[in-house]
XYZ file of C-alpha atoms in Angstrom:
668
model
C 79.287 -7.667 -265.482
C 80.516 -5.388 -262.668
C 80.260 -7.124 -259.211
C 79.012 -5.957 -256.201
C 81.463 -5.023 -253.220
C 81.696 -8.023 -251.287
C 81.158 -7.958 -247.618
C 82.123 -11.507 -246.404
C 83.529 -14.305 -248.180
C 83.865 -18.240 -247.324
C 84.473 -21.107 -249.493
C 82.315 -24.132 -248.866
C 81.763 -27.726 -250.497
C 78.574 -28.315 -252.360
C 76.174 -30.884 -251.848
C 72.649 -31.420 -253.669
C 69.463 -30.642 -251.545
C 66.842 -33.149 -253.567
C 63.993 -31.203 -255.413
C 60.572 -31.458 -253.157
C 57.605 -29.207 -253.220
C 59.319 -26.375 -250.511
C 62.803 -26.567 -252.387
C 61.952 -26.629 -255.825
C 63.120 -24.228 -258.310
C 64.001 -21.506 -255.176
C 67.363 -19.769 -255.367
C 67.695 -20.096 -251.352
C 70.753 -21.915 -249.870
C 71.083 -24.252 -247.026
C 74.625 -23.177 -244.837
C 75.911 -24.377 -241.562
C 75.998 -22.764 -238.402
C 79.495 -21.453 -238.375
C 78.732 -19.072 -241.279
C 76.029 -17.363 -239.418
C 78.295 -16.944 -236.257
C 81.419 -15.676 -238.763
C 78.760 -13.189 -240.560
C 77.762 -11.603 -237.096
C 81.367 -11.653 -236.064
C 82.069 -9.673 -239.184
C 79.320 -7.561 -239.424
C 80.085 -6.319 -235.430
C 83.455 -5.513 -236.426
C 82.497 -3.538 -239.727
C 80.142 -1.412 -237.476
C 82.428 -0.809 -235.165
C 85.038 0.565 -237.642
C 82.213 2.858 -238.755
C 81.984 4.999 -235.829
C 80.981 2.775 -232.832
C 83.280 2.815 -229.531
C 84.080 0.264 -227.329
C 84.330 0.366 -223.250
C 85.839 -2.300 -221.302
C 85.576 -4.376 -224.356
C 81.757 -3.873 -224.570
C 79.874 -2.453 -227.110
C 78.858 1.011 -226.916
C 76.695 2.993 -229.423
C 77.246 6.794 -230.041
C 74.621 8.773 -228.181
C 73.273 11.962 -229.945
C 75.035 15.204 -228.064
C 71.189 15.913 -227.015
C 71.166 12.208 -224.625
C 70.197 12.772 -221.094
C 68.803 10.392 -218.907
C 65.409 12.085 -218.372
C 64.861 10.758 -222.271
C 66.522 7.698 -222.123
C 63.093 5.805 -221.555
C 61.694 7.947 -224.024
C 63.931 6.707 -226.890
C 66.219 3.613 -227.063
C 69.851 3.987 -228.221
C 70.570 0.773 -225.920
C 72.839 -2.169 -228.249
C 70.990 -3.537 -231.390
C 70.128 -7.545 -231.482
C 72.741 -9.558 -233.292
C 70.400 -9.794 -236.302
C 69.541 -5.873 -236.790
C 74.029 -5.700 -237.545
C 72.967 -8.262 -241.001
C 71.198 -6.500 -243.913
C 67.980 -7.987 -245.124
C 67.329 -10.258 -247.109
C 71.003 -12.042 -246.763
C 71.952 -12.295 -250.644
C 75.117 -14.614 -251.575
C 76.663 -14.201 -254.594
C 77.612 -18.015 -255.640
C 80.745 -18.159 -257.640
C 82.951 -21.719 -258.457
C 85.919 -21.440 -257.277
C 87.759 -22.835 -260.434
C 86.562 -19.496 -262.133
C 87.473 -17.218 -259.714
C 88.957 -14.112 -260.394
C 87.955 -14.765 -263.992
C 86.478 -11.641 -266.119
C 83.965 -13.699 -266.905
C 83.354 -15.889 -264.062
C 79.870 -17.412 -264.059
C 78.076 -15.809 -260.605
C 74.468 -16.468 -259.531
C 72.745 -14.482 -256.601
C 71.068 -16.336 -254.029
C 68.896 -16.227 -250.743
C 69.523 -18.250 -247.789
C 66.994 -20.676 -245.871
C 68.326 -21.552 -242.950
C 71.952 -21.670 -241.414
C 71.445 -25.546 -240.221
C 73.246 -27.437 -242.764
C 76.390 -29.694 -241.987
C 79.664 -27.765 -241.303
C 81.576 -27.368 -244.495
C 78.995 -27.730 -247.122
C 76.233 -25.413 -248.529
C 73.242 -27.193 -249.942
C 72.273 -26.035 -253.561
C 69.034 -26.991 -254.621
C 69.173 -29.390 -257.427
C 68.460 -27.161 -260.549
C 70.560 -24.293 -259.677
C 73.587 -26.939 -259.310
C 72.346 -27.762 -262.970
C 72.155 -24.332 -264.248
C 75.867 -23.684 -263.275
C 77.103 -26.772 -264.041
C 78.359 -27.854 -260.606
C 78.746 -31.344 -259.093
C 78.561 -32.639 -255.574
C 81.933 -31.912 -254.054
C 82.972 -28.855 -256.135
C 84.209 -26.303 -254.202
C 81.904 -22.362 -254.436
C 82.681 -19.529 -253.135
C 79.652 -17.524 -251.429
C 80.253 -14.079 -250.853
C 77.742 -11.460 -248.893
C 76.508 -8.641 -250.942
C 73.832 -6.033 -251.358
C 72.314 -5.535 -254.313
C 69.707 -2.365 -255.594
C 66.218 -2.881 -255.392
C 64.797 -3.899 -258.921
C 62.620 -1.931 -260.888
C 62.342 -3.724 -264.023
C 63.232 -7.190 -265.459
C 63.190 -8.534 -269.255
C 62.498 -12.245 -269.400
C 63.168 -14.815 -272.812
C 61.012 -17.444 -273.039
C 63.025 -20.718 -273.889
C 59.829 -22.667 -274.759
C 57.885 -22.007 -277.383
C 54.454 -23.504 -275.630
C 54.928 -20.578 -273.346
C 52.847 -18.513 -275.912
C 49.953 -20.351 -274.949
C 50.076 -19.630 -271.816
C 47.091 -17.512 -270.110
C 48.555 -14.685 -267.460
C 52.118 -15.367 -267.739
C 53.015 -12.358 -266.389
C 51.159 -12.581 -263.340
C 52.475 -16.307 -262.784
C 56.110 -15.117 -263.365
C 55.400 -12.441 -260.435
C 54.162 -14.712 -258.342
C 56.813 -17.287 -258.932
C 59.601 -14.882 -258.232
C 57.565 -13.228 -255.644
C 57.768 -16.387 -253.531
C 60.502 -18.393 -254.489
C 63.522 -16.130 -255.659
C 65.389 -13.639 -253.502
C 67.604 -11.791 -256.241
C 68.003 -12.048 -260.039
C 71.248 -12.130 -262.258
C 71.722 -11.187 -265.968
C 72.353 -14.305 -267.861
C 70.887 -16.834 -265.678
C 68.066 -19.311 -266.697
C 64.926 -19.957 -264.547
C 62.857 -22.865 -264.189
C 59.285 -21.860 -263.528
C 56.567 -24.704 -262.963
C 52.981 -24.171 -264.803
C 49.823 -25.941 -263.188
C 48.838 -28.707 -266.069
C 52.305 -28.750 -267.757
C 54.465 -31.937 -266.946
C 58.191 -29.980 -267.226
C 58.486 -26.740 -266.180
C 59.218 -23.950 -268.277
C 62.891 -22.109 -268.738
C 63.239 -18.211 -269.321
C 66.292 -16.443 -269.514
C 67.206 -12.968 -267.530
C 68.077 -10.637 -270.225
C 67.862 -7.226 -268.997
C 67.770 -5.777 -265.336
C 67.452 -2.043 -264.178
C 69.064 -0.524 -262.552
C 71.777 -2.990 -262.365
C 73.321 -6.393 -263.628
C 71.955 -7.935 -260.492
C 68.937 -6.434 -258.368
C 67.532 -7.649 -255.250
C 63.801 -8.500 -255.739
C 62.216 -9.048 -252.126
C 59.595 -6.569 -251.086
C 59.790 -4.259 -254.389
C 57.555 -3.406 -257.343
C 59.279 -5.201 -259.709
C 57.426 -4.990 -263.737
C 58.769 -7.642 -265.884
C 58.468 -8.046 -269.574
C 58.690 -11.087 -271.290
C 60.015 -12.041 -274.944
C 59.184 -14.863 -276.605
C 62.155 -16.330 -278.800
C 60.800 -18.977 -280.848
C 58.125 -18.894 -283.248
C 56.436 -22.306 -282.475
C 53.504 -23.927 -282.068
C 52.284 -22.565 -278.618
C 50.492 -24.478 -275.511
C 47.495 -26.077 -276.050
C 46.546 -26.625 -272.168
C 43.457 -29.175 -273.656
C 46.109 -31.346 -275.144
C 48.597 -31.618 -272.533
C 48.798 -34.682 -271.278
C 51.333 -37.239 -269.158
C 50.160 -40.443 -270.860
C 48.035 -39.748 -273.833
C 48.405 -37.548 -276.735
C 45.538 -35.065 -277.232
C 42.544 -34.296 -275.750
C 38.937 -33.596 -276.853
C 35.900 -31.542 -276.589
C 32.852 -33.671 -275.580
C 29.344 -32.215 -276.790
C 26.166 -33.130 -275.483
C 24.354 -35.895 -277.416
C 27.482 -37.289 -278.924
C 29.582 -40.038 -277.908
C 33.317 -40.634 -278.080
C 35.051 -43.960 -278.532
C 37.816 -44.765 -276.159
C 40.476 -47.083 -275.708
C 43.210 -47.359 -272.946
C 45.568 -49.844 -271.460
C 46.349 -50.499 -267.687
C 47.048 -46.990 -266.007
C 47.116 -45.349 -269.251
C 44.914 -42.002 -269.760
C 42.711 -40.510 -272.277
C 41.994 -36.544 -271.507
C 38.538 -35.151 -272.432
C 37.085 -31.805 -271.596
C 33.785 -30.398 -271.384
C 32.780 -26.225 -271.141
C 29.507 -25.236 -269.640
C 27.496 -22.860 -271.926
C 24.669 -20.481 -270.715
C 21.672 -22.058 -269.151
C 23.202 -25.441 -268.702
C 23.274 -26.190 -264.764
C 24.680 -29.320 -264.327
C 25.610 -32.534 -266.722
C 26.081 -36.481 -266.087
C 29.395 -37.457 -267.724
C 29.019 -41.395 -268.878
C 31.550 -43.940 -269.599
C 29.823 -47.311 -271.422
C 32.640 -49.776 -271.225
C 32.067 -52.476 -273.616
C 35.445 -54.604 -272.815
C 37.566 -54.243 -269.985
C 37.315 -51.935 -267.101
C 38.490 -48.073 -266.144
C 37.593 -45.616 -264.071
C 36.540 -41.966 -264.487
C 37.735 -39.022 -262.882
C 36.871 -35.267 -263.662
C 38.577 -31.670 -262.027
C 38.098 -27.894 -262.932
C 41.890 -27.100 -262.115
C 43.921 -30.026 -262.705
C 44.498 -30.238 -266.588
C 45.191 -33.654 -266.541
C 43.149 -35.799 -263.700
C 44.190 -38.953 -262.234
C 43.023 -41.195 -259.765
C 44.908 -39.396 -256.836
C 44.109 -35.778 -258.352
C 40.692 -35.098 -259.026
C 37.417 -33.474 -257.777
C 34.797 -35.973 -258.864
C 35.453 -39.756 -259.074
C 34.024 -42.820 -259.938
C 35.839 -45.789 -258.895
C 32.896 -48.436 -259.505
C 33.817 -52.124 -259.575
C 34.082 -53.875 -263.275
C 30.456 -55.375 -263.266
C 29.123 -51.980 -263.035
C 29.982 -51.297 -267.153
C 28.678 -47.730 -267.083
C 30.421 -44.908 -265.231
C 28.900 -41.835 -264.202
C 29.703 -38.560 -262.541
C 27.314 -35.913 -261.638
C 29.052 -32.347 -262.399
C 26.908 -29.166 -261.011
C 27.879 -25.654 -262.403
C 27.690 -24.233 -258.964
C 30.615 -26.389 -258.028
C 32.690 -24.856 -260.391
C 32.114 -20.813 -259.408
C 34.401 -20.844 -256.576
C 37.237 -21.711 -258.538
C 36.445 -19.331 -261.535
C 36.122 -21.790 -264.351
C 33.682 -22.835 -266.726
C 35.292 -26.118 -267.963
C 35.802 -29.030 -266.694
C 38.733 -31.564 -267.167
C 38.008 -35.543 -268.308
C 40.102 -38.626 -267.705
C 39.610 -41.972 -268.645
C 42.192 -44.139 -266.720
C 42.429 -47.477 -267.513
C 42.325 -50.558 -265.050
C 42.821 -53.773 -267.361
C 45.110 -54.429 -269.554
C 42.281 -53.170 -272.452
C 39.702 -51.515 -272.324
C 36.981 -49.979 -275.041
C 34.013 -47.786 -274.316
C 32.392 -44.636 -274.830
C 32.055 -41.576 -273.299
C 29.151 -38.861 -273.479
C 27.667 -36.083 -271.568
C 24.114 -35.856 -270.865
C 22.427 -32.345 -269.552
C 20.485 -31.644 -266.817
C 17.078 -31.595 -268.513
C 17.615 -35.455 -270.295
C 18.638 -36.535 -266.671
C 15.294 -35.070 -265.275
C 13.009 -36.734 -267.900
C 14.726 -39.871 -267.404
C 14.512 -39.690 -263.650
C 10.625 -38.833 -263.938
C 10.501 -42.195 -266.531
C 12.034 -44.081 -264.315
C 9.809 -43.204 -261.067
C 6.508 -44.021 -263.400
C 7.847 -47.282 -263.863
C 8.807 -48.405 -260.650
C 6.212 -46.694 -258.619
C 3.139 -48.985 -257.845
C 0.501 -47.871 -255.640
C 0.142 -50.305 -252.865
C -2.714 -52.712 -252.483
C -5.041 -54.316 -250.283
C -4.696 -57.978 -249.618
C -0.911 -58.132 -250.610
C 1.633 -59.650 -248.553
C 5.908 -59.373 -248.752
C 8.006 -62.408 -249.448
C 10.599 -62.648 -247.027
C 13.070 -64.551 -249.128
C 12.757 -62.400 -252.548
C 11.171 -58.885 -251.025
C 8.374 -59.175 -253.379
C 4.766 -58.179 -253.453
C 2.666 -61.631 -253.498
C -1.648 -61.164 -253.421
C -2.451 -62.903 -250.351
C -4.537 -65.743 -251.848
C -1.354 -67.046 -253.451
C 1.359 -66.494 -251.360
C 1.885 -69.850 -249.767
C 2.092 -71.610 -252.871
C 4.597 -68.264 -253.856
C 6.966 -68.883 -251.016
C 7.237 -72.854 -251.646
C 8.507 -71.995 -255.448
C 10.996 -69.026 -254.000
C 12.501 -70.882 -251.320
C 13.099 -74.016 -253.975
C 14.104 -71.921 -256.556
C 15.938 -68.491 -255.320
C 18.514 -68.310 -252.673
C 19.343 -64.960 -250.443
C 23.063 -63.827 -249.642
C 23.661 -64.426 -245.840
C 25.568 -61.257 -246.047
C 23.330 -59.134 -247.975
C 19.672 -58.668 -249.398
C 20.902 -59.973 -253.011
C 18.684 -62.758 -254.512
C 19.567 -65.200 -256.849
C 18.936 -68.074 -258.752
C 19.887 -71.538 -256.993
C 22.944 -73.061 -257.789
C 23.586 -70.212 -260.974
C 26.785 -68.719 -262.097
C 25.709 -65.600 -260.821
C 25.371 -66.816 -257.310
C 28.481 -68.753 -257.070
C 30.511 -65.921 -257.881
C 28.957 -63.858 -255.481
C 31.706 -62.060 -253.233
C 32.024 -60.288 -249.999
C 35.049 -57.968 -248.917
C 36.659 -58.966 -245.768
C 37.847 -55.826 -244.857
C 34.514 -53.767 -245.476
C 30.891 -54.027 -246.663
C 31.775 -53.832 -250.077
C 29.939 -57.299 -252.581
C 29.539 -58.046 -255.894
C 31.306 -60.032 -258.384
C 34.636 -62.304 -258.111
C 36.046 -60.328 -260.834
C 35.043 -56.766 -258.861
C 37.552 -57.653 -255.901
C 40.993 -56.719 -257.746
C 39.756 -53.491 -258.365
C 38.141 -53.178 -255.095
C 41.282 -54.169 -252.990
C 43.433 -52.287 -255.454
C 41.684 -48.931 -254.765
C 40.714 -49.371 -251.367
C 42.768 -51.607 -249.622
C 46.436 -50.724 -251.070
C 48.516 -48.697 -248.856
C 50.162 -45.326 -250.974
C 51.592 -42.145 -249.776
C 51.648 -38.551 -250.967
C 54.517 -36.764 -252.015
C 54.123 -33.511 -249.936
C 55.856 -32.975 -246.914
C 53.224 -32.493 -244.533
C 52.296 -36.007 -244.201
C 54.725 -38.504 -244.522
C 52.958 -41.651 -243.434
C 51.426 -44.090 -245.824
C 47.346 -43.727 -246.525
C 45.128 -47.015 -245.739
C 44.329 -46.731 -249.561
C 44.746 -44.952 -253.061
C 40.998 -43.528 -252.310
C 42.179 -41.744 -248.941
C 45.168 -40.521 -250.430
C 42.752 -39.114 -253.383
C 40.758 -37.261 -250.190
C 43.684 -36.056 -248.774
C 45.193 -34.834 -252.737
C 41.465 -32.835 -252.664
C 41.327 -31.305 -249.309
C 44.081 -31.176 -246.846
C 47.395 -31.442 -249.536
C 49.844 -28.673 -249.785
C 50.069 -29.236 -253.395
C 46.512 -29.564 -254.165
C 45.735 -26.522 -256.933
C 43.583 -24.018 -256.249
C 42.529 -20.590 -258.008
C 44.104 -17.714 -255.625
C 41.315 -15.257 -254.532
C 43.597 -12.505 -254.871
C 46.365 -13.178 -257.550
C 43.923 -15.235 -259.588
C 46.744 -17.649 -260.672
C 46.124 -21.330 -260.237
C 48.745 -22.325 -257.379
C 49.793 -24.770 -254.838
C 47.263 -23.986 -251.699
C 50.099 -24.945 -249.349
C 50.353 -25.960 -245.708
C 47.128 -25.135 -243.696
C 47.356 -21.537 -241.752
C 47.903 -21.977 -237.796
C 46.741 -18.368 -237.748
C 43.308 -17.650 -236.314
C 42.567 -14.971 -238.462
C 43.474 -17.046 -242.008
C 41.472 -19.725 -240.401
C 38.242 -17.507 -240.090
C 38.306 -16.030 -243.316
C 38.995 -19.599 -244.860
C 42.574 -18.667 -246.022
C 45.100 -21.165 -247.072
C 48.784 -20.368 -246.459
C 49.373 -19.110 -250.239
C 46.235 -16.978 -250.024
C 47.108 -15.898 -246.786
C 50.540 -15.033 -247.886
C 49.193 -13.522 -250.618
C 46.457 -11.480 -249.183
C 49.010 -9.869 -247.016
C 50.667 -8.011 -249.559
C 49.540 -4.235 -249.586
C 48.655 -1.736 -252.407
C 47.622 1.774 -251.957
C 44.221 3.069 -251.601
C 42.903 5.108 -254.627
C 41.080 7.419 -251.929
C 43.109 8.011 -248.744
C 46.627 7.056 -250.163
C 47.373 4.775 -247.657
C 48.739 1.416 -247.712
C 46.092 -1.523 -247.310
C 46.461 -4.969 -247.399
C 44.783 -6.948 -250.364
C 42.681 -8.667 -247.880
C 41.411 -6.127 -246.113
C 40.958 -3.755 -249.372
C 36.754 -4.892 -249.307
C 36.338 -4.013 -245.569
C 38.887 -0.607 -246.289
C 36.519 0.521 -249.186
C 33.254 -0.165 -247.008
C 34.617 2.536 -244.215
C 35.390 4.843 -247.132
C 31.438 4.186 -248.118
C 30.511 4.651 -244.584
C 32.030 8.100 -243.884
C 30.972 8.929 -247.441
C 27.482 7.854 -245.972
C 27.715 9.585 -242.458
C 29.324 12.954 -244.439
C 26.292 12.956 -246.747
C 23.867 12.791 -243.888
C 25.404 15.444 -242.030
C 25.624 17.330 -244.988
C 24.193 21.295 -245.045
C 22.638 21.091 -248.925
C 22.650 24.042 -251.512
C 20.214 26.514 -251.107
C 19.149 26.007 -254.725
C 16.448 23.418 -254.589
C 17.524 22.077 -257.752
C 20.975 20.812 -256.774
C 21.757 18.033 -253.667
C 25.622 19.580 -253.450
C 27.011 20.715 -249.961
C 26.455 24.350 -249.384
C 29.612 26.400 -249.929
C 30.513 29.793 -247.497
C 28.555 32.638 -249.480
C 26.110 35.016 -249.179
C 23.618 32.989 -250.918
C 24.195 29.930 -249.432
C 25.008 27.926 -252.886
C 27.716 25.546 -253.420
C 30.667 26.067 -255.076
C 29.302 24.870 -258.357
C 25.835 27.217 -258.551
C 27.692 30.306 -256.743
C 30.314 30.199 -260.023
C 28.109 32.275 -262.069
C 27.502 34.977 -259.580
C 31.352 35.615 -258.606
C 32.959 38.849 -259.611
C 36.259 40.237 -258.214
C 34.637 43.615 -257.956
C 34.509 45.331 -254.451
C 30.615 44.865 -253.203
C 30.767 45.214 -249.514
C 26.925 45.496 -249.469
C 26.328 42.878 -251.593
C 24.024 45.248 -253.899
C 25.576 44.076 -257.181
C 25.337 40.439 -256.038
C 21.496 40.638 -255.608
C 21.357 42.732 -258.886
C 22.996 39.511 -260.958
C 20.594 37.182 -258.871
C 17.931 39.123 -260.067
C 19.337 39.092 -263.915
C 19.862 35.437 -263.547
C 16.380 34.705 -262.445
C 14.514 37.267 -264.876
C 16.286 35.702 -268.032
C 15.707 32.164 -266.627
C 12.149 32.725 -266.193
C 11.614 34.519 -269.706
C 14.086 32.855 -271.838
C 14.671 28.926 -270.281
C 17.967 27.493 -270.663
C 17.104 25.308 -273.809
C 17.793 21.874 -271.789
C 15.540 19.019 -272.869
C 15.584 17.269 -269.827
C 15.086 20.471 -267.475
C 11.997 20.501 -264.865
C 12.323 23.385 -263.281
C 9.079 25.093 -262.473
C 10.728 28.450 -262.802
C 12.523 28.344 -266.173
C 10.757 28.642 -269.594
C 12.541 25.854 -270.924
C 11.090 23.661 -268.064
C 7.611 24.737 -268.032
C 7.377 24.083 -271.959
C 8.935 20.212 -271.113
C 6.601 19.762 -268.247
C 3.536 20.948 -270.430
C -0.051 22.075 -269.037
C -1.114 18.318 -268.896
C -4.077 18.768 -271.390
C -1.376 18.674 -274.571
C -1.949 22.713 -275.125
C 1.603 24.805 -275.147
C 2.679 26.473 -272.040
C 3.808 30.166 -272.610
C 6.723 31.598 -270.750
C 5.735 34.001 -268.106
C 5.810 37.999 -269.364
C 8.230 40.434 -267.714
C 5.613 41.232 -265.388
C 4.429 37.742 -264.265
C 8.493 37.056 -264.091
C 9.124 40.141 -261.821
C 6.337 39.325 -259.313
C 7.896 35.502 -258.976
C 11.105 36.833 -258.394
C 9.893 39.364 -255.577
C 9.669 36.576 -252.561
C 13.080 35.467 -253.469
C 14.802 38.763 -253.385
C 13.134 39.969 -250.232
C 14.813 36.727 -248.963
C 18.109 37.880 -249.796
C 17.098 41.673 -248.707
C 18.807 41.213 -245.298
C 22.103 40.815 -247.133
C 22.410 44.700 -247.627
C 21.733 45.793 -244.231
C 24.312 45.428 -240.986
C 24.828 43.627 -238.875
C 23.446 41.165 -241.303
C 20.845 38.971 -239.686
C 20.949 35.377 -240.277
C 19.392 34.091 -243.107
C 17.540 30.864 -243.184
C 18.366 29.427 -246.812
C 16.116 26.284 -246.376
C 13.298 28.574 -246.492
C 13.993 30.346 -249.580
C 12.085 28.651 -252.559
C 15.430 29.235 -254.787
C 15.256 27.076 -258.264
C 18.311 27.627 -260.713
C 19.049 25.890 -263.761
C 22.561 24.206 -263.880
């Protein structure tokens, strides 16, 4: 591989940058401040040697021959800033010093994230060090190079499961656009795929126009070659803790067995006419939690959209999922997980449609509702309605046999196990059985922290962490409204326009890319395409309102410049290259066309022209009798008013003609 010319070179020691959401699988290096200083000095020397002059040790750029103090304010030829002296983007060739000078030296081209690292060291992402087989402390050579813009890249998928990923090309283009600066033939890329535990590997096998290219701000086409013929990835079967997922069918239940912190995954697809469903988990022994999501392939207790963390005493867990909640994310499939809490949980999971739920709610309402009657009193101990005549007896018996909790309205049999096991949380208003306390404290009073870099402080509970993960967390998965890929939303945008448009960091970046308008050929931001096209529609509407119509009443196009006041299409049959200054020949052609149209017709089945023989036959007489075409004399009589209106075209000077008053009907 022919290497690009180096403009700057420095030897540094390797330091591993741990994997994180910000640094993961990017090719950007962390360099010390001295490297930036050396780069600026080197670029300034190169710029001066290429033609810049110095006066008394000060940098002075060359003025053009026509320069004068008069136009010095209009055209700025002053000293460029220091950053203008450096190429953009900065691309460095990374070569281990042990291989320097070898013909087959392993070289990778990288970008730079910042110049704030420890002196003498270069921070290299962990995956990139593994790719180059480097260890911490190894000496590497970094060389500043200028690469050509890439136009084409061919990547070879090293993982057979890549064939099952939906829009793989879009995912790769989005990954390279946000994480990479340059590509080199022979390097291996690690691409994270949402819903897949491990990143997928892709080898760069071909590049155009050179063996190493710059891919920043360029239109790079990507081709994918699959090297393996193994089984494709099945997203529904991908799980961190379980072997496979199952499709839930309304009306059928599936038995589930999970251990503590183990997960079993399921999925359900909304069909036409189904608006909402209830996912029901009935625990027979032990306890588990029920979570679901429409974008996370394997929901967990912290990564979910819907959840039920109810206590073990509630044997039935229920999630109500509406189809409308899926539409903003462009999916009809819900991913469901059963997460075990006890050592062993045996349960069954099923799905009920909304129609079944409505019938059940109506039945429960009919059973529970009873009209109030006169002569009834409410017992203060148990809350029951009792006839007034028997109220005193009921109160004595009720207070003897029943006991009411002093913290809540629960009623228990005096001395029963249920009353003894009744429990209230000391930190919140939760209550239940004593066996419920362990799960309650685990989910609602156990501190937890997020892996994102935005909020490093611990959350008060797993429930608060889950709320953070489904709302503000930069690692929350979204379906981008512009690239339609499932990507982390990124940190909250601080731009006022982004906040008003409801855009997160990824969508703000993705929507800021430009495409060419098919109408005006202008470069338009993707986020502004809809408004831009509405402006075109408004301009077209204004143009139609101000348009001067064609003189042909059967046409709705704009009038062109010709003696008959017709549009370009209607005037086409009358055009001739013969010299006709007084328009006599033009009027003869008009008379011939009108006469032929009135006597013979146009033979079009859709014609409704009242000045056409075919149109008259299609319209009919209204009583079912056939309509005969006009005779020669009748046709001539109907033509006369039109020809008289165009008669001024043969005189000099020619008066203006009011084309709107001419009742001209020409078949198209």
